[in-house]
Amino acid sequence: MIGTLVNNDNELRQIVPNTLKICKERDLLWVLSHALKIKNTPMWTGYNSLTTTNHGSKQKIFYLTPINMSPTNTTVIYETMVQAQKIANECNQNFMSVAYDLAIAKVALQIQTTEQPKFDNLFINLGAFHIMMAYFKTIGKFIDECGITYIMVESELLASGSVNGFITGKHFNRCKRLYPVIALGLQILHFELFLEKECIDVPEDILLELEALLTKSTNYNLDLTENENLKKLINLYSKFQEDSLSGLHGKTAQYYMNFIQLVDFYLLLSKSIRVGDFKLFCYILPKMTNLFFIFNQPNYARWMVKYHDNILKLDETHPDFKIDFESGSFGIKRTSKSFSRQPIDLTLEQTINADASKRLTGVIHFTNSISARQRWAKSHSLRSTIISHVLENIGLKSRQDISNELEKSKIEKASSAVQKFVVIIKNYINPFDQTIDPNVLFNILTGKGASTETTNFLLNVQIKGNELWKNLFQIDSSRFEKPIEKQKILNFSQENIKKKISTTVGKVQEIRMQRNLFGRMLGISLEKQIDVLET
């Protein structure tokens, strides 16, 4: 079905974008600004909107007539592909891009193959929003029960009832907000270790340079700055990060640096879309795909390989369309703000899906008539444009020209949350504390060391994921649609499984560590009037 896949050793897979170094340096500057307590430093999105200038053209959103059937129905998917071709013809375009979530995209790719060459002028995108949600689930499996979520609850970053939704990646907004926060807190601890170990006193001119960055509002390039001290500090710290990733500062430090790197992969994907950097987008997709293989997400592992392969072959299959991608058309920019482009499928959720479900004005709340819903879809974009124009002209609605994260109250709240997280994690086990045994991977909540098997698994997930990719598809691409063998995940969650016991009635029960064990014991003692001290 899929033909020959581009080999992992092919030069197309080895291309590193020129912007990668700049992106990483800018994120390091953000970390340094928080670690050195530069006043009014916003969170990641706000910081990048200040230090990145992106003047891509704004796009308009229009709603197509809805189809009254399940979106995963094969006939519905076929009809959407036909409609996409009609739109391409009306716009005098040779090619058309369509974005689907995975459940629909894999059917569309199969239709495209079986119906060749009828739909060859369509390029089928996997929705980046759904890719991010699936990726959050892999990060959740990586950190499950390692102690981070308990510290997040204690520092009031996360409610205890929301832990499961956070770990499984079901709450997108919560995950995209909190993962950068906890990664930042850990990087601050790591930077403190760097200053202590290298005996560095940060000079005043670096602080002034970091403060000035927040007001320059331009594409900052470290190579062009005249501040040699800042360049030297960034280079030294980058080398120190590499040493930690390689395990020179202990296995616990290595594990948490791996976690930080996994969060960085998400941030790079988000940044590639927000600034319309297609080469960076192509570079980061395989890094994330490796994790889908090792953490048992076979559908995303399989179809991400195919999607990335299609992207690499754009010069052959859709040459005109590659130019559009390189201009940023794989994301949607609805505002004049810099760093504001969003994934296509996320835009769908924020526009027609959100408008249709509004309690007061949403069409799904006031009619079940299919024809009425179709009329609503055809006219809603025009009506909303007129209403917005009127509200702006009479002064009831103002255009927001800054990111939400740049509001002073939100900057203060976020900075306070990060510092509280850092303080509380020090009350347990600082993963970058050099007094702990460097040969053991510790649970930072309980202080228990992980087994050798678990340690080896967690510290090598990226390498093992890449090996699975090569072994499954590069050696024999004909096995593309065959089942992918399930991997045994060895993480802290598995470490917490104690043993199995037999009860008096012969049933076997598995004893696990309970999240609120002592709280439940106290509740039972109060209910049954039992003195805990005597028992």
Coordinates of C-alpha atoms in Angstrom, one line a residue:
M1 CA 0.0 0.0 0.0
I2 CA 2.6 2.6 1.0
G3 CA 5.5 1.9 -1.4
T4 CA 9.1 2.4 -0.4
L5 CA 9.8 4.5 2.7
V6 CA 12.7 6.9 2.8
N7 CA 15.5 5.1 4.6
N8 CA 16.5 6.4 8.1
D9 CA 20.0 7.0 6.7
N10 CA 18.8 9.1 3.8
E11 CA 20.2 12.6 3.6
L12 CA 16.6 14.0 3.7
R13 CA 16.2 12.7 7.3
Q14 CA 19.6 14.1 8.3
I15 CA 18.8 17.8 7.5
V16 CA 19.1 20.0 10.6
P17 CA 17.4 23.4 10.1
N18 CA 19.5 26.6 10.4
T19 CA 17.0 28.0 12.9
L20 CA 17.4 25.2 15.4
K21 CA 20.4 26.7 17.1
I22 CA 18.6 30.1 17.4
C23 CA 15.5 28.5 18.8
K24 CA 17.4 26.6 21.5
E25 CA 19.4 29.7 22.4
R26 CA 16.3 31.8 22.8
D27 CA 14.7 29.1 25.0
L28 CA 17.9 29.1 27.1
L29 CA 17.7 32.9 27.5
W30 CA 14.1 32.5 28.7
V31 CA 15.3 29.9 31.3
L32 CA 18.2 32.2 32.4
S33 CA 15.8 35.2 32.8
H34 CA 13.7 33.2 35.2
A35 CA 16.6 31.6 37.0
L36 CA 18.3 35.0 37.5
K37 CA 14.9 36.5 38.5
I38 CA 14.7 39.1 35.8
K39 CA 11.7 41.2 36.6
N40 CA 8.5 40.9 34.4
T41 CA 9.8 37.8 32.5
P42 CA 6.7 36.1 31.1
M43 CA 6.2 32.4 30.4
W44 CA 7.3 30.7 27.2
T45 CA 4.7 31.9 24.8
G46 CA 4.8 35.4 26.0
Y47 CA 8.6 35.5 26.0
N48 CA 8.8 34.3 22.4
S49 CA 6.1 36.7 21.3
L50 CA 8.4 39.5 22.6
T51 CA 11.6 38.2 21.1
T52 CA 10.3 37.0 17.8
T53 CA 9.0 39.1 14.9
N54 CA 6.8 37.2 12.5
H55 CA 4.9 39.2 9.9
G56 CA 3.0 36.4 8.1
S57 CA -0.3 37.3 6.5
K58 CA -3.5 36.9 8.4
Q59 CA -6.0 34.2 7.2
K60 CA -9.7 34.2 7.2
I61 CA -11.9 31.4 8.4
F62 CA -15.1 30.3 6.6
Y63 CA -17.3 27.4 7.5
L64 CA -18.3 24.7 5.0
T65 CA -21.7 23.1 5.0
P66 CA -21.7 20.3 7.7
I67 CA -22.5 16.7 6.7
N68 CA -25.0 15.0 9.0
M69 CA -23.1 11.7 9.4
S70 CA -20.2 10.4 11.5
P71 CA -16.9 12.0 10.4
T72 CA -15.1 8.6 10.4
N73 CA -17.6 7.1 8.0
T74 CA -15.8 6.2 4.8
T75 CA -18.3 7.8 2.5
V76 CA -18.1 11.0 4.5
I77 CA -14.3 11.1 4.3
Y78 CA -14.6 10.4 0.5
E79 CA -17.0 13.3 0.2
T80 CA -14.7 15.7 2.1
M81 CA -11.9 14.8 -0.3
V82 CA -14.1 15.5 -3.3
Q83 CA -15.2 18.8 -1.8
A84 CA -11.5 19.7 -1.3
Q85 CA -10.8 19.1 -5.0
K86 CA -13.8 21.3 -5.9
I87 CA -12.4 24.1 -3.7
A88 CA -9.0 23.7 -5.3
N89 CA -10.5 24.1 -8.8
E90 CA -12.5 27.2 -7.8
C91 CA -9.3 28.8 -6.4
N92 CA -7.3 27.8 -9.5
Q93 CA -4.9 25.7 -7.4
N94 CA -3.2 22.6 -8.6
F95 CA -3.0 21.1 -5.1
M96 CA -5.0 21.2 -2.0
S97 CA -4.1 20.5 1.6
V98 CA -6.6 18.8 4.0
A99 CA -6.0 18.2 7.7
Y100 CA -7.6 15.4 9.6
D101 CA -7.2 13.7 13.0
L102 CA -5.6 10.3 13.0
A103 CA -8.8 8.2 12.9
I104 CA -9.9 10.0 9.7
A105 CA -6.5 10.6 8.1
K106 CA -5.6 6.9 7.9
V107 CA -8.8 6.2 6.1
A108 CA -8.2 9.1 3.7
L109 CA -4.7 7.9 3.0
Q110 CA -6.1 4.4 2.2
I111 CA -8.7 6.0 -0.1
Q112 CA -6.0 8.1 -1.8
T113 CA -3.9 5.0 -2.5
T114 CA -6.8 2.7 -3.8
E115 CA -8.3 5.5 -5.9
Q116 CA -5.0 6.6 -7.6
P117 CA -4.6 8.9 -9.4
K118 CA -7.9 10.5 -8.6
F119 CA -6.9 12.2 -5.4
D120 CA -3.2 12.6 -6.1
N121 CA -3.5 16.4 -6.0
L122 CA -4.5 16.3 -2.3
F123 CA -1.9 16.4 0.5
I124 CA -3.3 14.8 3.7
N125 CA -2.0 16.4 6.9
L126 CA -2.1 14.8 10.4
G127 CA -3.5 17.5 12.7
A128 CA -0.7 18.8 14.9
F129 CA -3.1 19.5 17.7
H130 CA -4.0 15.8 18.0
I131 CA -0.3 14.9 17.6
M132 CA 0.4 17.1 20.6
M133 CA -2.3 15.5 22.7
A134 CA -0.9 12.0 21.9
Y135 CA 2.6 13.2 22.7
F136 CA 1.5 14.5 26.1
K137 CA 0.3 11.0 26.8
T138 CA 3.8 9.6 26.1
I139 CA 5.4 12.2 28.5
G140 CA 2.8 11.2 31.1
K141 CA 3.9 7.6 30.9
F142 CA 7.5 8.7 31.2
I143 CA 6.9 10.5 34.5
D144 CA 4.1 8.5 35.9
E145 CA 4.6 8.0 39.7
C146 CA 8.1 9.5 39.7
G147 CA 7.0 12.1 42.3
I148 CA 6.5 15.1 40.0
T149 CA 2.7 15.1 40.1
Y150 CA 2.6 14.9 43.9
I151 CA 4.9 17.9 44.1
M152 CA 2.7 19.7 41.6
V153 CA -0.4 19.0 43.8
E154 CA 1.4 20.3 46.9
S155 CA 2.6 23.5 45.1
E156 CA -1.0 24.0 43.9
L157 CA -0.1 23.8 40.2
L158 CA -2.5 20.8 39.8
A159 CA -5.6 19.6 41.7
S160 CA -5.4 16.1 43.1
G161 CA -8.5 15.1 41.1
S162 CA -6.8 16.3 37.8
V163 CA -3.7 14.2 38.1
N164 CA -5.0 11.3 35.9
G165 CA -6.2 13.6 33.2
F166 CA -2.9 15.4 33.2
I167 CA -0.8 12.1 33.0
T168 CA -3.0 10.7 30.2
G169 CA -2.9 13.9 28.2
K170 CA -6.6 14.3 28.0
H171 CA -6.7 18.0 29.0
F172 CA -4.7 19.8 26.3
N173 CA -4.8 23.3 27.8
R174 CA -3.7 22.1 31.2
C175 CA -0.8 20.0 29.7
K176 CA 0.4 22.8 27.4
R177 CA 0.4 25.2 30.3
L178 CA 1.9 23.0 33.0
Y179 CA 4.6 21.0 31.2
P180 CA 6.7 24.1 30.4
V181 CA 6.2 25.3 34.0
I182 CA 7.6 22.2 35.6
A183 CA 10.3 21.8 33.0
L184 CA 11.3 25.5 33.7
G185 CA 11.4 24.8 37.5
L186 CA 13.6 21.8 37.0
Q187 CA 15.9 23.8 34.6
I188 CA 16.2 26.5 37.3
L189 CA 17.4 23.8 39.8
H190 CA 19.8 22.5 37.1
F191 CA 21.2 26.0 36.4
E192 CA 21.8 26.6 40.1
L193 CA 23.9 23.4 40.1
F194 CA 25.8 24.7 37.1
L195 CA 26.6 28.0 38.8
E196 CA 27.7 26.1 42.0
K197 CA 29.7 23.5 40.2
E198 CA 31.5 25.9 37.9
C199 CA 31.9 28.6 40.6
I200 CA 30.4 31.3 38.3
D201 CA 29.2 34.7 39.4
V202 CA 26.8 36.2 36.8
P203 CA 28.1 39.6 35.9
E204 CA 25.8 42.7 35.9
D205 CA 26.0 43.2 32.1
I206 CA 24.3 39.9 31.5
L207 CA 21.4 40.9 33.8
L208 CA 21.1 44.2 31.9
E209 CA 21.1 42.4 28.6
L210 CA 18.4 40.0 29.7
E211 CA 16.3 42.9 31.0
A212 CA 16.7 44.7 27.7
L213 CA 15.5 41.7 25.7
L214 CA 12.1 42.1 27.2
T215 CA 11.7 45.5 25.6
K216 CA 13.5 45.0 22.2
S217 CA 10.6 43.2 20.5
T218 CA 12.8 41.9 17.7
N219 CA 14.3 38.7 16.3
Y220 CA 17.1 38.3 18.8
N221 CA 20.2 36.4 17.6
L222 CA 22.9 35.6 20.1
D223 CA 25.5 35.5 17.4
L224 CA 25.0 39.2 16.6
T225 CA 25.1 40.5 20.2
E226 CA 28.1 42.3 21.5
N227 CA 27.8 40.8 24.9
E228 CA 30.6 38.3 25.0
N229 CA 29.9 37.3 28.6
L230 CA 26.4 36.2 27.7
K231 CA 27.7 34.2 24.8
K232 CA 30.3 32.5 27.0
L233 CA 27.6 31.7 29.7
I234 CA 25.2 30.2 27.1
N235 CA 28.0 28.0 25.6
L236 CA 29.2 26.8 29.0
Y237 CA 25.7 26.0 30.2
S238 CA 24.8 24.2 26.9
K239 CA 27.9 22.0 27.4
F240 CA 26.8 21.4 31.0
Q241 CA 23.4 20.3 29.8
E242 CA 24.9 17.8 27.4
D243 CA 27.0 16.4 30.2
S244 CA 23.9 15.9 32.3
L245 CA 22.1 14.2 29.5
S246 CA 25.0 11.8 29.1
G247 CA 24.8 10.9 32.8
L248 CA 28.0 12.6 34.0
H249 CA 26.0 14.3 36.9
G250 CA 24.2 11.1 38.0
K251 CA 21.3 9.0 36.8
T252 CA 18.6 11.0 38.6
A253 CA 19.8 14.2 37.0
Q254 CA 20.0 12.4 33.6
Y255 CA 16.4 11.2 33.9
Y256 CA 15.0 14.7 34.6
M257 CA 17.2 16.2 31.9
N258 CA 15.6 13.7 29.5
F259 CA 12.2 14.8 30.7
I260 CA 13.1 18.4 30.0
Q261 CA 14.3 17.4 26.5
L262 CA 10.9 15.7 25.9
V263 CA 9.1 18.9 26.8
D264 CA 11.5 20.8 24.6
F265 CA 10.4 18.6 21.6
Y266 CA 6.8 19.7 22.2
L267 CA 7.9 23.4 22.4
L268 CA 9.9 23.1 19.2
L269 CA 6.9 21.6 17.4
S270 CA 4.7 24.4 18.8
K271 CA 7.3 27.0 17.8
S272 CA 7.6 25.6 14.3
I273 CA 3.9 26.1 13.7
R274 CA 3.7 29.5 15.5
V275 CA 6.4 31.0 13.3
G276 CA 5.7 29.0 10.1
D277 CA 9.1 27.2 10.1
F278 CA 8.5 24.2 8.0
K279 CA 12.0 22.8 8.1
L280 CA 11.9 22.9 11.9
F281 CA 8.5 21.1 11.7
C282 CA 10.0 18.3 9.6
Y283 CA 13.0 18.0 11.9
I284 CA 11.0 17.5 15.1
L285 CA 8.4 15.0 13.9
P286 CA 10.7 12.0 13.9
K287 CA 12.0 12.8 17.4
M288 CA 8.4 12.6 18.7
T289 CA 7.6 9.5 16.6
N290 CA 10.3 7.6 18.5
L291 CA 8.4 8.0 21.7
F292 CA 5.2 6.7 20.2
F293 CA 6.9 3.4 19.4
I294 CA 8.4 2.8 22.8
F295 CA 5.3 3.9 24.8
N296 CA 2.8 1.7 22.9
Q297 CA 0.9 4.2 20.7
P298 CA 1.1 2.0 17.6
N299 CA -1.4 4.0 15.5
Y300 CA 0.5 7.3 15.8
A301 CA 3.8 5.4 15.5
R302 CA 2.8 3.8 12.2
W303 CA 1.0 6.8 10.6
M304 CA 3.5 9.4 11.8
V305 CA 6.1 7.5 9.9
K306 CA 3.9 7.6 6.7
Y307 CA 3.1 11.3 7.2
H308 CA 6.8 12.3 7.6
D309 CA 7.6 10.2 4.6
N310 CA 5.0 12.0 2.6
I311 CA 6.5 15.4 3.7
L312 CA 10.0 14.3 2.6
K313 CA 8.7 13.5 -0.8
L314 CA 6.8 16.8 -1.4
D315 CA 9.3 17.8 -4.1
E316 CA 8.2 14.8 -6.2
T317 CA 4.5 14.6 -5.4
H318 CA 3.3 18.2 -4.7
P319 CA 6.2 20.6 -5.8
D320 CA 4.0 23.7 -5.8
F321 CA 2.6 22.9 -2.4
K322 CA 6.0 22.8 -0.7
I323 CA 6.4 26.5 -1.4
D324 CA 3.1 27.1 0.4
F325 CA 4.3 25.0 3.4
E326 CA 7.6 26.9 3.6
S327 CA 5.6 30.1 3.8
G328 CA 3.8 28.8 6.8
S329 CA 0.5 27.6 5.4
F330 CA 0.6 24.4 7.6
G331 CA -0.7 26.6 10.4
I332 CA -3.5 29.2 10.7
K333 CA -2.7 32.9 11.7
R334 CA -6.0 34.7 12.7
T335 CA -4.5 37.7 14.4
S336 CA -1.8 40.3 13.7
K337 CA 0.2 39.3 16.8
S338 CA 3.6 37.7 16.3
F339 CA 4.1 34.1 17.4
S340 CA 0.3 33.4 17.1
R341 CA -0.1 30.9 14.3
Q342 CA -2.0 27.8 15.4
P343 CA -2.4 24.1 14.2
I344 CA -5.2 23.7 11.6
D345 CA -7.2 21.2 13.7
L346 CA -6.9 23.4 16.8
T347 CA -8.3 26.3 14.8
L348 CA -11.2 24.1 13.9
E349 CA -11.9 23.5 17.6
Q350 CA -11.6 27.2 18.4
T351 CA -13.9 28.3 15.6
I352 CA -16.8 26.3 14.2
N353 CA -16.8 23.6 17.0
A354 CA -16.7 26.3 19.7
D355 CA -19.2 28.5 18.0
A356 CA -21.7 25.7 17.5
S357 CA -21.5 24.6 21.1
K358 CA -21.9 28.0 22.8
R359 CA -24.7 27.8 25.3
L360 CA -26.5 31.0 24.2
T361 CA -25.8 31.3 20.5
G362 CA -24.5 27.8 19.5
V363 CA -26.7 26.1 16.8
I364 CA -26.7 22.7 18.6
H365 CA -28.6 24.3 21.5
F366 CA -31.5 25.7 19.6
T367 CA -32.3 23.4 16.7
N368 CA -32.1 19.8 15.6
S369 CA -33.0 20.7 12.0
I370 CA -30.2 19.7 9.6
S371 CA -31.2 22.4 7.1
A372 CA -31.1 25.1 9.8
R373 CA -27.7 24.0 10.9
Q374 CA -26.4 24.1 7.4
R375 CA -27.8 27.6 6.9
W376 CA -26.1 28.6 10.2
A377 CA -22.7 27.3 9.0
K378 CA -23.0 29.2 5.6
S379 CA -23.8 32.5 7.2
H380 CA -22.1 32.5 10.6
S381 CA -18.7 33.7 9.5
L382 CA -20.3 36.7 7.7
R383 CA -22.5 37.5 10.7
S384 CA -19.6 37.3 13.2
T385 CA -17.4 39.6 11.0
I386 CA -20.2 42.2 10.9
I387 CA -20.8 42.0 14.7
S388 CA -17.1 42.3 15.5
H389 CA -16.7 45.3 13.2
V390 CA -19.6 47.1 14.8
L391 CA -18.5 46.4 18.4
E392 CA -15.0 47.6 17.6
N393 CA -16.2 50.8 16.0
I394 CA -18.5 51.7 18.9
G395 CA -15.8 51.0 21.5
L396 CA -17.3 47.9 23.1
K397 CA -14.6 45.6 21.9
S398 CA -10.9 46.4 21.6
R399 CA -8.4 44.5 19.5
Q400 CA -5.9 42.6 21.7
D401 CA -2.5 43.3 20.4
I402 CA -0.5 41.4 23.0
S403 CA -0.4 37.8 24.2
N404 CA -2.4 36.9 27.3
E405 CA 0.8 35.8 29.0
L406 CA 2.1 39.4 28.8
E407 CA -0.5 40.8 31.2
K408 CA 1.3 41.9 34.4
S409 CA -1.0 39.9 36.7
K410 CA -0.4 36.7 34.7
I411 CA 3.3 37.2 34.7
E412 CA 3.4 37.6 38.5
K413 CA 1.1 34.6 39.0
A414 CA 3.2 32.4 36.8
S415 CA 6.5 33.5 38.2
S416 CA 5.2 32.9 41.7
A417 CA 4.0 29.4 40.8
V418 CA 7.4 28.4 39.3
Q419 CA 9.3 29.7 42.4
K420 CA 6.8 27.8 44.7
F421 CA 7.4 24.6 42.7
V422 CA 11.2 25.0 43.0
V423 CA 11.0 25.6 46.8
I424 CA 8.8 22.6 47.4
I425 CA 10.8 20.2 45.3
K426 CA 13.9 21.1 47.4
N427 CA 11.9 20.0 50.5
Y428 CA 11.9 16.4 49.0
I429 CA 14.8 15.4 46.8
N430 CA 16.4 17.9 44.5
P431 CA 17.2 15.7 41.4
F432 CA 20.3 17.8 40.7
D433 CA 21.6 17.5 44.3
Q434 CA 25.2 16.2 44.0
T435 CA 25.0 14.6 47.5
I436 CA 22.7 11.8 46.3
D437 CA 24.1 8.5 44.9
P438 CA 24.9 9.2 41.2
N439 CA 24.5 5.5 40.3
V440 CA 20.8 5.3 41.4
L441 CA 17.7 6.7 39.8
F442 CA 15.6 8.0 42.7
N443 CA 11.9 8.6 43.1
I444 CA 12.1 12.3 44.3
L445 CA 9.0 11.8 46.5
T446 CA 9.7 8.6 48.3
G447 CA 13.5 8.4 48.0
K448 CA 13.2 4.9 46.7
G449 CA 15.7 3.8 44.0
A450 CA 14.5 2.3 40.7
S451 CA 15.6 -1.1 39.6
T452 CA 18.3 -1.6 37.1
E453 CA 15.8 -2.6 34.4
T454 CA 13.6 0.4 35.0
T455 CA 16.6 2.8 35.0
N456 CA 17.9 1.4 31.7
F457 CA 14.5 1.7 30.1
L458 CA 13.8 5.3 31.2
L459 CA 17.3 6.6 30.4
N460 CA 17.2 5.2 26.9
V461 CA 13.6 5.6 25.6
Q462 CA 14.7 7.8 22.6
I463 CA 17.4 5.4 21.5
K464 CA 15.1 2.3 21.9
G465 CA 12.2 4.1 20.1
N466 CA 14.5 4.9 17.1
E467 CA 15.7 1.3 17.0
L468 CA 12.1 0.0 16.9
W469 CA 11.3 2.4 14.0
K470 CA 14.3 1.1 12.0
N471 CA 13.7 -2.6 12.8
L472 CA 10.0 -2.5 12.0
F473 CA 9.8 -0.3 8.8
Q474 CA 13.2 0.3 7.4
I475 CA 14.2 -3.4 7.1
D476 CA 10.8 -4.5 5.7
S477 CA 8.4 -1.7 4.6
S478 CA 5.9 -4.4 3.4
R479 CA 5.0 -5.0 7.1
F480 CA 3.6 -1.5 7.5
E481 CA 0.0 -2.5 8.3
K482 CA 0.9 -5.6 10.3
P483 CA 0.5 -5.4 14.1
I484 CA 3.3 -3.6 16.1
E485 CA 4.4 -5.6 19.0
K486 CA 3.5 -4.2 22.4
Q487 CA 6.5 -3.0 24.5
K488 CA 6.8 -3.6 28.2
I489 CA 6.9 -0.2 29.8
L490 CA 9.2 0.0 32.8
N491 CA 8.6 3.2 34.8
F492 CA 8.1 4.3 38.4
S493 CA 4.4 3.3 38.1
Q494 CA 5.5 -0.4 37.6
E495 CA 8.0 -0.1 40.4
N496 CA 5.1 0.7 42.8
I497 CA 3.4 -2.6 42.2
K498 CA 4.2 -4.6 45.3
K499 CA 3.1 -8.2 45.2
K500 CA 0.0 -10.4 44.8
I501 CA -1.6 -12.1 47.8
S502 CA -4.3 -14.8 48.2
T503 CA -7.3 -14.0 50.4
T504 CA -9.1 -16.4 52.6
V505 CA -11.7 -17.0 49.8
G506 CA -8.9 -17.9 47.4
K507 CA -9.1 -14.7 45.3
V508 CA -5.8 -13.1 44.2
Q509 CA -5.5 -9.4 44.9
E510 CA -2.7 -7.1 43.7
I511 CA -1.3 -4.6 46.3
R512 CA -0.5 -1.2 44.8
M513 CA 0.7 2.1 46.4
Q514 CA -2.4 4.2 46.9
R515 CA -2.2 7.9 46.2
N516 CA -4.2 9.0 49.3
L517 CA -3.5 6.0 51.6
F518 CA -3.0 7.9 54.9
G519 CA -5.9 10.3 54.1
R520 CA -8.2 7.4 53.6
M521 CA -7.0 5.7 56.8
L522 CA -7.7 8.8 58.7
G523 CA -11.2 9.2 57.2
I524 CA -12.0 5.5 58.1
S525 CA -10.7 6.0 61.6
L526 CA -12.9 9.0 62.2
E527 CA -16.0 7.3 60.6
K528 CA -15.5 4.1 62.7
Q529 CA -14.3 5.9 65.8
I530 CA -11.0 4.0 65.8
D531 CA -7.9 5.4 67.6
V532 CA -5.1 5.3 65.0
L533 CA -2.4 5.6 67.7
E534 CA -3.6 2.4 69.4
T535 CA -3.9 0.4 66.2

